[in-house]
Amino acid sequence: MEYRINQSAEFNGKEVTLKGWVYNKRSSGSIVFLQLRDGSGFIQGVVVRSEVDEQVFKYADKVTLESSVIVTGIVKEEKRSPTGYEIMIKDINIVSMSAEYPIGKKEHGPDFLLSHRHLWLRSKRQWAIQRVRNTIINAIFEHLNNEGYIKIDAPIFTPNACEGTTTLYPVPYLPAWKEDFDKEKISKGKYDITNSDNFPFVYLSQSGQLYIEAAIFAHGKVFDFGPTFRAEKSKTRRHLTEFWMMDAEAVFVEHAQNMKVQEKLITFIVSTVLKNNINELKILERDIKPLQQTALGDYPVISHKEAVVRLKKSNINIGERDDFGAEAETILSNQFDRPFFIEKYPKEIKAFYMKEDSEDPTRVLNSDMLAPEGYGEIIGGSQREDDYDKLLSRIREHKLNESDFQWYLDLRKYGSVPHSGFGVGLERLVSWICKLDHLRESIPFPRMMERFNP
Ligand code: 4AD
Ligand code: MG
């Protein structure tokens, strides 16, 4: 059986071959301690001069950080090791001696680290974050499949805006297949790509929601999961220009139940992380109490109105019908010990597709789920407007191109039903669960206002 570091308990006392990298090293002259990693975990390898061939000790002594190696040794229980085990090394093969590794022990600024993201991903903290991210992704699939949802893939090139026109990424839908199309000119910037008479513009998807709304009429309960794009002008720790979203949508679900569906999902995700990733949360020095609270469910619901009152009490200058900025969200989200909902926002600050609240037609049946500990919004959701005429007038109020939305209006023409859904921002969720300072650490290769490299 192939050995990986995270199976050390099963291999206690046995000889194993470890294929991995040296991530740290300490030497005392007669013993070399090699910190090794193989993707599954981290373990200390011990090379004792008096117990190995001279050549093996020489290799251990000269091997550089981040060199790839194949080592053979005996797994041994070691109480003082964080993993509980170490390897008494007998033999070392250096697969590739690493050049001097640029990421060291000293503090690096975020810009340096982001420019070295391709290497930074290897460090312990980043390793732990991506493992938690992986658990979250799988937990979403597992839970929704268990609940009878099927995954439907929404397109990335879209003709219309889902979440308002201000954050759209236009892409010239270049007819590269046309014979008269001059690729040379494009690459030299001589082709007027702003002239949409030559070809249509499409937009990178802001959310797959509108498309999965179509799919519920075929499948009842569906979800998508994919990259979404927003030309966000904000340079905050909460905004990326490319991020991953899971949209879920279901027929005959109304506003109150929509929140219950979200609560159940987040409860499952957080319980799964607590079950599978305790080691990673330890590496991240994550206090797990708020996660344990979250796993209990029972998320409070407050109205937008009540949120405004709470903010005023905290001396925040906010109008009755304003949206919440980052500061306001942080304050509210510090007032709860688990995720909570803010429902029924003023109509004019929300998307065109949200259903009017019959008790107060100036508001909509929406909810934002905010994470505690100052993290703010992680999910946006709502009941959808299912009435043809009302939806059409909302599209007009928002000055959206009516013909682009004809297909979406059709859904209200052929067997319309009450329905609701929501979108989870994966990076927001990862950042809160791992308690990160900035979303840029939650995604392997972050794209932000001024960064799209490497
Ligand atoms: O609240 P939003 O804009 O809602 C929608 O897009 C709906 N169409 C979803 C739906 O009902 N199916 O975005 C959903 C979530 C937010 O709650 C937030 O977590 C995340 O997406 N999000 C971002 N994450 C990172 N960077 C950004 N610029 C984000 N914008 C939104
Ligand atoms: Mg939102």
XYZ file of C-alpha atoms and ligand atoms in Angstrom:
486
model
C 0.000 0.000 0.000
C 1.263 3.444 -0.904
C 2.204 5.552 2.096
C 1.153 9.166 2.539
C 1.985 11.262 5.582
C -1.605 11.514 6.779
C -1.690 7.704 7.144
C 1.275 7.565 9.508
C -0.753 5.947 12.309
C -1.450 2.914 10.110
C 2.235 2.607 9.275
C 3.628 2.935 12.807
C 6.791 0.835 13.109
C 6.864 0.048 9.401
C 9.291 1.029 6.688
C 7.819 3.526 4.234
C 8.828 5.481 1.145
C 7.856 9.133 1.241
C 7.787 11.150 -1.971
C 7.686 14.851 -1.289
C 9.558 18.052 -0.494
C 11.804 19.420 2.226
C 10.032 22.462 3.634
C 12.354 23.144 6.528
C 15.586 21.885 7.997
C 17.618 21.971 11.175
C 21.010 20.440 11.775
C 23.088 19.791 14.898
C 26.188 18.286 13.281
C 25.349 14.718 14.197
C 21.614 14.833 13.441
C 19.707 16.499 10.626
C 15.993 17.160 11.079
C 14.165 17.450 7.776
C 10.634 18.810 7.795
C 8.919 16.975 4.988
C 5.593 17.411 3.223
C 3.935 15.269 0.574
C 0.645 17.051 -0.067
C -1.280 15.006 2.489
C 0.496 16.451 5.510
C 3.734 17.367 7.260
C 6.171 15.176 9.176
C 9.645 15.405 10.630
C 12.342 13.130 9.217
C 15.357 12.399 11.417
C 18.741 11.532 9.953
C 21.270 10.300 12.549
C 24.857 10.417 11.305
C 25.948 7.300 13.183
C 23.049 5.246 11.796
C 23.155 5.945 8.044
C 25.641 5.676 5.195
C 27.960 8.619 4.918
C 26.479 9.510 1.531
C 22.934 9.616 2.930
C 24.000 11.989 5.691
C 25.771 14.201 3.154
C 22.599 14.431 1.076
C 20.544 15.325 4.133
C 23.081 17.949 5.084
C 23.228 19.654 1.712
C 19.622 19.334 0.536
C 18.075 22.774 0.048
C 14.601 23.942 1.067
C 11.841 22.917 -1.352
C 14.002 20.245 -3.008
C 11.944 17.258 -4.062
C 13.034 14.027 -2.429
C 12.228 10.366 -2.052
C 13.118 9.134 1.417
C 12.897 5.707 2.991
C 12.604 5.234 6.728
C 10.699 3.809 9.662
C 7.586 5.556 10.978
C 7.849 6.066 14.725
C 5.415 7.433 17.275
C 6.681 10.720 18.719
C 4.565 12.438 21.355
C 6.273 15.820 20.913
C 5.512 15.993 17.192
C 2.324 17.874 16.246
C 1.289 14.947 14.064
C 2.286 12.365 16.674
C 4.818 10.668 14.364
C 8.231 11.081 12.793
C 10.324 9.113 10.329
C 13.741 7.673 11.137
C 15.345 8.117 7.738
C 17.563 5.383 6.253
C 17.934 6.605 2.699
C 17.452 9.797 0.700
C 17.176 10.392 -3.009
C 17.189 13.971 -4.202
C 14.856 14.138 -7.203
C 15.511 17.811 -7.909
C 17.682 20.129 -5.869
C 15.773 23.397 -5.435
C 17.298 26.778 -6.207
C 17.269 29.223 -3.298
C 13.614 29.471 -2.320
C 12.311 33.045 -2.297
C 9.712 32.576 0.422
C 11.495 32.430 3.752
C 10.733 32.673 7.411
C 10.875 36.454 7.489
C 7.707 38.493 7.047
C 6.821 39.165 3.419
C 4.405 41.877 2.337
C 1.132 40.846 0.650
C 2.328 42.079 -2.738
C 5.434 39.921 -2.662
C 3.416 36.905 -1.595
C 0.756 37.478 -4.243
C 3.420 37.781 -6.925
C 4.734 34.437 -5.708
C 1.303 32.887 -5.322
C 2.414 29.876 -7.393
C 4.956 29.115 -4.634
C 3.085 30.605 -1.688
C 0.391 27.943 -2.159
C 2.863 25.430 -0.688
C 3.152 27.038 2.720
C 1.401 25.360 5.608
C -1.277 27.986 6.144
C -2.157 28.161 2.471
C -2.196 24.379 2.313
C -4.651 24.257 5.218
C -6.939 26.876 3.624
C -7.205 25.017 0.317
C -7.997 21.783 2.161
C -10.858 23.494 4.003
C -12.037 25.000 0.699
C -12.081 21.523 -0.803
C -14.174 20.192 2.085
C -16.644 23.061 1.680
C -17.033 22.434 -2.062
C -17.637 18.732 -1.530
C -20.008 19.345 1.384
C -22.107 21.626 -0.837
C -22.410 18.910 -3.487
C -23.081 16.200 -0.909
C -25.754 18.138 0.949
C -27.614 19.376 -2.108
C -27.563 15.955 -3.722
C -28.957 14.494 -0.501
C -31.701 17.113 -0.584
C -32.708 16.151 -4.123
C -31.049 18.995 -6.037
C -29.323 18.302 -9.324
C -26.413 20.288 -10.677
C -27.048 22.337 -13.789
C -24.216 24.246 -15.427
C -25.013 27.863 -16.193
C -23.191 29.627 -19.042
C -20.296 32.018 -18.441
C -20.833 34.145 -21.572
C -24.155 35.864 -21.014
C -26.054 38.432 -23.038
C -27.505 40.182 -19.990
C -26.851 41.397 -16.443
C -28.030 39.393 -13.464
C -26.787 41.684 -10.712
C -26.892 45.205 -12.125
C -25.015 46.733 -14.994
C -22.332 48.589 -13.021
C -20.154 45.549 -12.350
C -20.413 43.851 -15.752
C -17.333 42.613 -17.564
C -17.938 43.112 -21.250
C -16.220 40.764 -23.651
C -16.193 41.487 -27.369
C -17.603 38.317 -28.841
C -15.022 38.410 -31.596
C -15.905 36.605 -34.752
C -12.465 35.032 -35.052
C -14.024 32.465 -37.333
C -14.989 35.110 -39.883
C -12.696 35.308 -42.881
C -12.425 39.091 -42.904
C -11.501 39.187 -39.267
C -8.026 40.608 -38.848
C -6.320 39.004 -35.870
C -3.144 40.973 -36.499
C -4.954 44.239 -35.967
C -6.494 43.001 -32.736
C -3.209 41.946 -31.248
C -1.683 45.286 -32.218
C -4.608 47.120 -30.657
C -5.530 48.694 -33.993
C -8.927 47.090 -34.241
C -11.685 49.151 -32.689
C -13.057 46.612 -30.281
C -15.314 49.220 -28.716
C -17.338 49.388 -31.902
C -20.059 46.868 -31.238
C -21.474 47.325 -34.726
C -18.838 44.871 -35.912
C -19.729 42.150 -33.478
C -21.846 41.660 -30.354
C -20.656 42.133 -26.812
C -21.320 39.496 -24.201
C -20.713 39.672 -20.472
C -18.968 37.336 -18.091
C -21.545 35.825 -15.759
C -22.202 37.628 -12.472
C -24.294 34.712 -11.219
C -25.917 31.692 -12.858
C -29.203 32.397 -11.112
C -31.363 33.396 -14.072
C -30.379 30.237 -15.952
C -31.004 27.865 -13.102
C -34.387 29.525 -12.659
C -35.155 28.174 -16.121
C -33.891 24.731 -15.121
C -36.169 24.380 -12.052
C -39.097 24.163 -14.440
C -37.513 20.949 -15.683
C -36.008 19.573 -12.459
C -37.662 21.252 -9.469
C -34.497 21.770 -7.423
C -31.205 22.677 -9.047
C -27.864 24.280 -8.297
C -24.896 25.554 -10.223
C -21.324 26.090 -9.119
C -18.891 28.104 -11.114
C -16.714 31.138 -11.519
C -18.492 34.489 -11.555
C -17.139 37.899 -12.415
C -17.721 41.419 -11.202
C -15.910 44.546 -12.187
C -15.916 45.641 -8.551
C -14.517 49.077 -8.024
C -13.993 48.349 -4.348
C -10.587 47.557 -2.954
C -11.834 45.833 0.179
C -10.847 42.615 1.863
C -14.225 41.228 0.793
C -14.139 41.759 -2.955
C -12.606 39.820 -5.790
C -13.261 40.388 -9.484
C -13.399 36.630 -10.114
C -14.950 34.430 -7.457
C -16.865 31.171 -7.202
C -20.558 31.060 -6.540
C -23.018 28.301 -5.872
C -26.549 29.301 -6.804
C -29.398 27.076 -5.624
C -33.005 27.416 -6.706
C -36.192 25.486 -5.962
C -39.839 25.521 -6.973
C -42.649 26.109 -4.465
C -40.218 27.473 -1.895
C -41.209 30.808 -0.435
C -39.164 33.410 1.406
C -39.223 31.980 4.975
C -38.457 28.457 3.797
C -35.679 29.778 1.560
C -33.838 30.910 4.690
C -34.340 27.488 6.293
C -32.806 25.820 3.229
C -29.742 28.074 3.578
C -29.462 27.459 7.308
C -29.500 23.706 6.770
C -26.799 23.954 4.104
C -24.445 26.121 6.166
C -25.006 23.930 9.221
C -24.024 20.879 7.184
C -20.967 22.552 5.666
C -19.630 23.786 8.997
C -20.280 20.432 10.728
C -18.399 18.692 7.918
C -15.407 21.031 8.239
C -15.377 20.443 12.014
C -15.403 16.698 11.363
C -12.793 16.585 8.566
C -10.466 19.533 9.114
C -9.636 19.903 12.790
C -5.941 19.631 11.949
C -6.195 22.394 9.335
C -8.186 24.636 11.698
C -5.423 24.125 14.274
C -2.761 25.168 11.756
C -4.860 28.274 11.087
C -5.200 28.867 14.845
C -8.934 29.090 14.316
C -11.052 29.374 17.469
C -13.682 26.740 16.727
C -16.331 27.955 19.191
C -18.167 30.155 16.652
C -18.148 27.219 14.231
C -19.585 24.925 16.875
C -22.320 27.482 17.557
C -23.012 27.646 13.815
C -23.359 23.884 13.597
C -26.284 24.101 16.038
C -28.460 25.942 13.486
C -31.192 28.286 14.726
C -29.948 31.385 12.914
C -31.623 34.649 13.969
C -33.590 36.711 11.445
C -33.770 40.484 11.686
C -35.411 42.871 9.260
C -33.590 45.587 7.326
C -35.582 48.047 9.468
C -34.288 46.512 12.678
C -30.746 46.454 11.325
C -30.962 50.210 10.695
C -32.128 50.759 14.287
C -29.216 48.683 15.585
C -26.761 50.656 13.462
C -28.101 53.987 14.653
C -27.629 52.782 18.226
C -23.990 52.144 17.282
C -23.745 55.751 16.041
C -23.622 54.841 12.372
C -25.010 57.515 10.112
C -27.470 55.600 7.931
C -30.781 56.362 6.221
C -33.920 54.244 6.631
C -33.653 52.869 3.101
C -29.897 52.663 2.653
C -27.859 49.596 1.809
C -25.233 48.483 4.298
C -21.620 49.277 3.630
C -18.684 47.218 4.832
C -18.470 49.062 8.162
C -22.174 48.640 8.904
C -22.044 44.931 8.051
C -19.048 44.477 10.329
C -20.834 46.107 13.246
C -23.995 44.034 12.793
C -22.065 40.865 12.272
C -20.218 41.382 15.564
C -23.565 41.348 17.378
C -24.283 37.663 16.743
C -22.631 34.399 17.766
C -23.592 32.527 14.593
C -24.745 33.381 11.068
C -27.941 35.417 10.863
C -30.280 36.813 8.223
C -31.247 40.357 7.371
C -34.504 40.276 5.421
C -36.794 42.575 3.475
C -34.599 45.299 2.058
C -36.012 48.375 0.323
C -36.926 47.488 -3.237
C -34.899 50.288 -4.820
C -31.536 48.982 -3.553
C -32.058 45.399 -4.694
C -32.046 43.406 -7.921
C -34.949 43.535 -10.377
C -35.981 39.876 -9.979
C -36.812 39.970 -6.250
C -40.451 39.504 -5.297
C -42.292 42.369 -3.713
C -43.325 41.925 -0.061
C -47.140 41.992 -0.060
C -47.132 43.438 3.490
C -44.981 46.358 2.386
C -44.734 46.712 -1.396
C -41.799 49.121 -1.017
C -39.701 46.160 0.160
C -38.712 42.784 -1.262
C -38.740 39.218 0.050
C -34.994 38.862 0.129
C -32.429 37.892 2.702
C -28.708 38.273 3.131
C -26.978 35.784 5.375
C -24.190 37.422 7.343
C -21.431 35.493 9.062
C -20.561 36.458 12.638
C -17.199 37.754 13.902
C -17.356 40.837 11.720
C -17.318 38.924 8.420
C -20.548 40.188 6.900
C -22.496 38.862 3.908
C -21.821 35.328 2.727
C -25.135 34.567 0.969
C -27.625 36.645 -0.972
C -31.041 35.193 -1.734
C -34.689 35.941 -2.364
C -38.066 34.780 -3.454
C -38.347 35.640 -7.157
C -40.985 37.747 -8.837
C -43.208 35.150 -10.523
C -45.768 37.522 -12.019
C -45.159 38.412 -15.675
C -46.405 42.001 -15.574
C -44.707 42.891 -12.318
C -41.411 41.457 -13.522
C -41.684 43.329 -16.801
C -42.235 46.626 -15.013
C -39.222 45.924 -12.767
C -37.078 45.270 -15.844
C -38.245 48.605 -17.236
C -37.651 50.444 -13.951
C -34.094 49.111 -13.935
C -33.682 50.272 -17.540
C -32.594 46.829 -18.638
C -32.796 45.825 -22.266
C -36.227 44.199 -22.499
C -35.475 41.974 -25.440
C -32.485 40.413 -23.649
C -34.828 39.304 -20.886
C -37.620 37.912 -23.043
C -36.516 34.351 -22.381
C -36.536 35.050 -18.621
C -40.008 36.579 -18.853
C -41.162 33.445 -20.699
C -40.643 31.494 -17.479
C -43.491 33.580 -16.005
C -45.666 32.868 -19.030
C -45.504 29.094 -19.226
C -46.506 27.571 -15.902
C -45.101 30.125 -13.477
C -44.687 28.986 -9.867
C -43.557 30.643 -6.645
C -39.867 29.943 -6.293
C -36.809 31.061 -4.383
C -33.086 30.653 -4.346
C -29.802 32.010 -3.132
C -26.142 32.356 -4.016
C -23.266 31.401 -1.717
C -19.987 33.258 -2.220
C -17.437 30.477 -1.809
C -14.499 32.741 -0.954
C -16.541 34.644 1.626
C -17.482 31.360 3.253
C -13.921 29.996 3.187
C -12.571 33.273 4.586
C -14.956 33.267 7.501
C -14.616 29.562 8.319
C -10.805 29.889 8.232
C -10.963 33.371 9.800
C -8.780 34.967 7.121
C -7.972 38.667 6.993
C -8.627 38.969 3.272
C -10.428 37.023 0.542
C -7.206 36.836 -1.473
C -5.994 33.916 0.654
C -9.165 31.894 0.121
C -8.755 31.302 -3.626
C -5.724 29.693 -5.295
C -5.076 32.523 -7.758
C -6.917 35.677 -6.694
C -8.088 38.272 -9.204
C -8.634 41.729 -7.822
C -8.905 45.256 -9.142
C -5.197 45.578 -9.775
C -4.051 41.987 -9.813
C -4.446 39.245 -12.382
C -0.964 37.713 -12.140
C 0.365 35.031 -11.920
O -25.518 38.821 -3.231
P -25.162 38.470 -4.636
O -24.817 39.574 -5.532
O -26.363 37.608 -5.170
C -26.463 37.094 -6.424
O -25.621 37.138 -7.279
C -27.712 36.287 -6.640
N -27.946 36.185 -8.092
C -27.551 34.944 -6.020
C -28.780 34.126 -6.072
O -29.800 34.526 -5.536
N -28.722 32.973 -6.709
O -23.937 37.460 -4.621
C -24.019 36.245 -3.908
C -22.833 36.095 -2.997
C -22.680 37.203 -1.970
O -23.495 36.956 -0.844
C -21.217 37.123 -1.636
O -20.983 36.080 -0.718
C -20.597 36.721 -2.964
O -21.621 36.181 -3.748
N -20.014 37.885 -3.657
C -18.695 38.103 -3.776
N -17.631 37.413 -3.334
C -16.406 37.895 -3.636
N -16.170 39.010 -4.344
C -17.221 39.738 -4.813
N -16.981 40.809 -5.541
C -18.542 39.298 -4.527
N -19.780 39.739 -4.844
C -20.643 38.876 -4.296
Mg -25.662 40.522 -2.055
